[in-house]
Amino acid sequence: MLILSRNKNQPLIINENITVTVLSIEGNQIKLGTDAPKEVAIQRDDAKTKEKSANLSLHCP
């Protein structure tokens, strides 16, 4: 894992076509903005985990 420090409005560029920017910092919460091509799926890990749990409960009796 690469750990970086960023200040407000400082972007992080990944693969020359994905940009993640720190939009705001409020207490222990940060807001990030992402800019990526439409074919790149961006998903929060907590949303992905909830989706997996919901799918498991649908398939298990």
Short mmCIF file of N, CA and C in Angstrom, two decimals:
data_model
loop_
_atom_site.label_atom_id
_atom_site.label_comp_id
_atom_site.label_asym_id
_atom_site.label_seq_id
_atom_site.Cartn_x
_atom_site.Cartn_y
_atom_site.Cartn_z
N MET A 1 0.85 -1.17 0.00
CA MET A 1 0.00 0.00 0.00
C MET A 1 0.89 1.24 0.00
N LEU A 2 0.58 2.15 -0.89
CA LEU A 2 1.27 3.44 -0.95
C LEU A 2 0.48 4.43 -0.11
N ILE A 3 1.14 5.12 0.80
CA ILE A 3 0.49 6.11 1.65
C ILE A 3 1.02 7.48 1.29
N LEU A 4 0.11 8.39 0.95
CA LEU A 4 0.48 9.75 0.54
C LEU A 4 -0.22 10.77 1.40
N SER A 5 0.38 11.92 1.55
CA SER A 5 -0.26 13.05 2.20
C SER A 5 -0.71 14.03 1.12
N ARG A 6 -1.92 14.51 1.23
CA ARG A 6 -2.45 15.48 0.28
C ARG A 6 -3.14 16.58 1.06
N ASN A 7 -3.07 17.79 0.59
CA ASN A 7 -3.81 18.90 1.15
C ASN A 7 -5.04 19.16 0.30
N LYS A 8 -5.93 19.99 0.78
CA LYS A 8 -7.14 20.34 0.05
C LYS A 8 -6.78 20.82 -1.36
N ASN A 9 -7.53 20.34 -2.34
CA ASN A 9 -7.38 20.67 -3.76
C ASN A 9 -6.14 20.09 -4.42
N GLN A 10 -5.40 19.26 -3.73
CA GLN A 10 -4.25 18.60 -4.34
C GLN A 10 -4.70 17.28 -4.97
N PRO A 11 -4.44 17.12 -6.27
CA PRO A 11 -4.86 15.88 -6.94
C PRO A 11 -3.82 14.77 -6.84
N LEU A 12 -4.29 13.58 -7.06
CA LEU A 12 -3.45 12.38 -7.19
C LEU A 12 -3.82 11.80 -8.55
N ILE A 13 -2.85 11.58 -9.40
CA ILE A 13 -3.12 11.08 -10.75
C ILE A 13 -2.66 9.62 -10.83
N ILE A 14 -3.57 8.78 -11.33
CA ILE A 14 -3.31 7.35 -11.45
C ILE A 14 -3.39 6.98 -12.94
N ASN A 15 -2.35 6.38 -13.44
CA ASN A 15 -2.34 5.88 -14.82
C ASN A 15 -2.59 6.96 -15.88
N GLU A 16 -2.32 8.18 -15.57
CA GLU A 16 -2.49 9.31 -16.49
C GLU A 16 -3.92 9.60 -16.91
N ASN A 17 -4.91 8.78 -16.48
CA ASN A 17 -6.28 9.03 -16.91
C ASN A 17 -7.29 9.03 -15.76
N ILE A 18 -6.82 8.87 -14.53
CA ILE A 18 -7.69 8.91 -13.36
C ILE A 18 -7.14 9.94 -12.38
N THR A 19 -7.99 10.86 -11.96
CA THR A 19 -7.58 11.88 -11.00
C THR A 19 -8.46 11.80 -9.77
N VAL A 20 -7.84 11.78 -8.60
CA VAL A 20 -8.53 11.81 -7.32
C VAL A 20 -8.09 13.09 -6.63
N THR A 21 -9.06 13.94 -6.25
CA THR A 21 -8.73 15.23 -5.64
C THR A 21 -9.38 15.34 -4.28
N VAL A 22 -8.63 15.84 -3.30
CA VAL A 22 -9.18 16.12 -1.97
C VAL A 22 -10.00 17.40 -2.09
N LEU A 23 -11.33 17.29 -1.90
CA LEU A 23 -12.21 18.45 -2.04
C LEU A 23 -12.37 19.21 -0.74
N SER A 24 -12.48 18.47 0.37
CA SER A 24 -12.61 19.14 1.67
C SER A 24 -12.15 18.21 2.78
N ILE A 25 -11.76 18.83 3.87
CA ILE A 25 -11.34 18.10 5.06
C ILE A 25 -12.10 18.70 6.23
N GLU A 26 -12.92 17.87 6.89
CA GLU A 26 -13.73 18.33 8.02
C GLU A 26 -13.57 17.34 9.16
N GLY A 27 -12.79 17.71 10.16
CA GLY A 27 -12.54 16.80 11.27
C GLY A 27 -11.81 15.56 10.79
N ASN A 28 -12.39 14.38 11.03
CA ASN A 28 -11.75 13.14 10.59
C ASN A 28 -12.36 12.61 9.30
N GLN A 29 -13.10 13.47 8.58
CA GLN A 29 -13.72 13.06 7.32
C GLN A 29 -13.16 13.89 6.17
N ILE A 30 -12.86 13.21 5.08
CA ILE A 30 -12.42 13.91 3.87
C ILE A 30 -13.40 13.61 2.75
N LYS A 31 -13.55 14.55 1.84
CA LYS A 31 -14.36 14.34 0.65
C LYS A 31 -13.43 14.31 -0.55
N LEU A 32 -13.58 13.26 -1.34
CA LEU A 32 -12.74 13.08 -2.52
C LEU A 32 -13.58 13.23 -3.78
N GLY A 33 -12.99 13.82 -4.80
CA GLY A 33 -13.61 13.88 -6.11
C GLY A 33 -12.81 13.01 -7.05
N THR A 34 -13.50 12.29 -7.93
CA THR A 34 -12.81 11.43 -8.88
C THR A 34 -13.17 11.83 -10.30
N ASP A 35 -12.20 11.73 -11.18
CA ASP A 35 -12.41 11.98 -12.60
C ASP A 35 -11.73 10.83 -13.34
N ALA A 36 -12.54 10.05 -14.06
CA ALA A 36 -12.02 8.87 -14.74
C ALA A 36 -12.85 8.61 -15.99
N PRO A 37 -12.30 7.87 -16.94
CA PRO A 37 -13.08 7.50 -18.12
C PRO A 37 -14.32 6.69 -17.72
N LYS A 38 -15.36 6.76 -18.55
CA LYS A 38 -16.62 6.06 -18.24
C LYS A 38 -16.44 4.56 -18.07
N GLU A 39 -15.47 3.98 -18.75
CA GLU A 39 -15.29 2.53 -18.67
C GLU A 39 -14.59 2.08 -17.38
N VAL A 40 -14.15 3.02 -16.56
CA VAL A 40 -13.51 2.69 -15.29
C VAL A 40 -14.55 2.76 -14.19
N ALA A 41 -14.81 1.63 -13.55
CA ALA A 41 -15.78 1.59 -12.45
C ALA A 41 -15.11 2.05 -11.16
N ILE A 42 -15.76 2.98 -10.48
CA ILE A 42 -15.25 3.46 -9.19
C ILE A 42 -16.34 3.18 -8.17
N GLN A 43 -15.99 2.45 -7.11
CA GLN A 43 -16.97 2.05 -6.12
C GLN A 43 -16.35 2.12 -4.73
N ARG A 44 -17.13 2.61 -3.78
CA ARG A 44 -16.67 2.62 -2.39
C ARG A 44 -16.61 1.20 -1.87
N ASP A 45 -15.61 0.91 -1.06
CA ASP A 45 -15.46 -0.44 -0.51
C ASP A 45 -16.64 -0.80 0.39
N ASP A 46 -17.14 0.14 1.20
CA ASP A 46 -18.26 -0.17 2.09
C ASP A 46 -19.52 -0.46 1.29
N ALA A 47 -19.73 0.19 0.19
CA ALA A 47 -20.90 -0.09 -0.66
C ALA A 47 -20.77 -1.47 -1.30
N LYS A 48 -19.57 -1.82 -1.70
CA LYS A 48 -19.32 -3.12 -2.32
C LYS A 48 -19.56 -4.24 -1.30
N THR A 49 -19.13 -4.04 -0.07
CA THR A 49 -19.32 -5.03 0.99
C THR A 49 -20.80 -5.21 1.29
N LYS A 50 -21.57 -4.12 1.35
CA LYS A 50 -23.01 -4.20 1.60
C LYS A 50 -23.70 -4.95 0.46
N GLU A 51 -23.26 -4.68 -0.78
CA GLU A 51 -23.85 -5.34 -1.94
C GLU A 51 -23.60 -6.85 -1.88
N LYS A 52 -22.39 -7.25 -1.50
CA LYS A 52 -22.07 -8.67 -1.38
C LYS A 52 -22.95 -9.32 -0.31
N SER A 53 -23.12 -8.65 0.84
CA SER A 53 -23.94 -9.19 1.92
C SER A 53 -25.39 -9.35 1.47
N ALA A 54 -25.90 -8.38 0.75
CA ALA A 54 -27.28 -8.45 0.26
C ALA A 54 -27.44 -9.59 -0.72
N ASN A 55 -26.47 -9.77 -1.60
CA ASN A 55 -26.53 -10.87 -2.57
C ASN A 55 -26.47 -12.23 -1.88
N LEU A 56 -25.67 -12.35 -0.85
CA LEU A 56 -25.58 -13.62 -0.12
C LEU A 56 -26.90 -13.95 0.57
N SER A 57 -27.52 -12.93 1.16
CA SER A 57 -28.77 -13.21 1.87
C SER A 57 -29.89 -13.55 0.90
N LEU A 58 -29.83 -13.07 -0.33
CA LEU A 58 -30.83 -13.41 -1.33
C LEU A 58 -30.70 -14.86 -1.80
N HIS A 59 -29.46 -15.36 -1.82
CA HIS A 59 -29.19 -16.69 -2.34
C HIS A 59 -29.18 -17.78 -1.27
N CYS A 60 -29.21 -17.39 -0.01
CA CYS A 60 -29.18 -18.38 1.07
C CYS A 60 -30.57 -18.50 1.68
N PRO A 61 -31.06 -19.73 1.88
CA PRO A 61 -32.39 -19.91 2.48
C PRO A 61 -32.42 -19.55 3.94
#
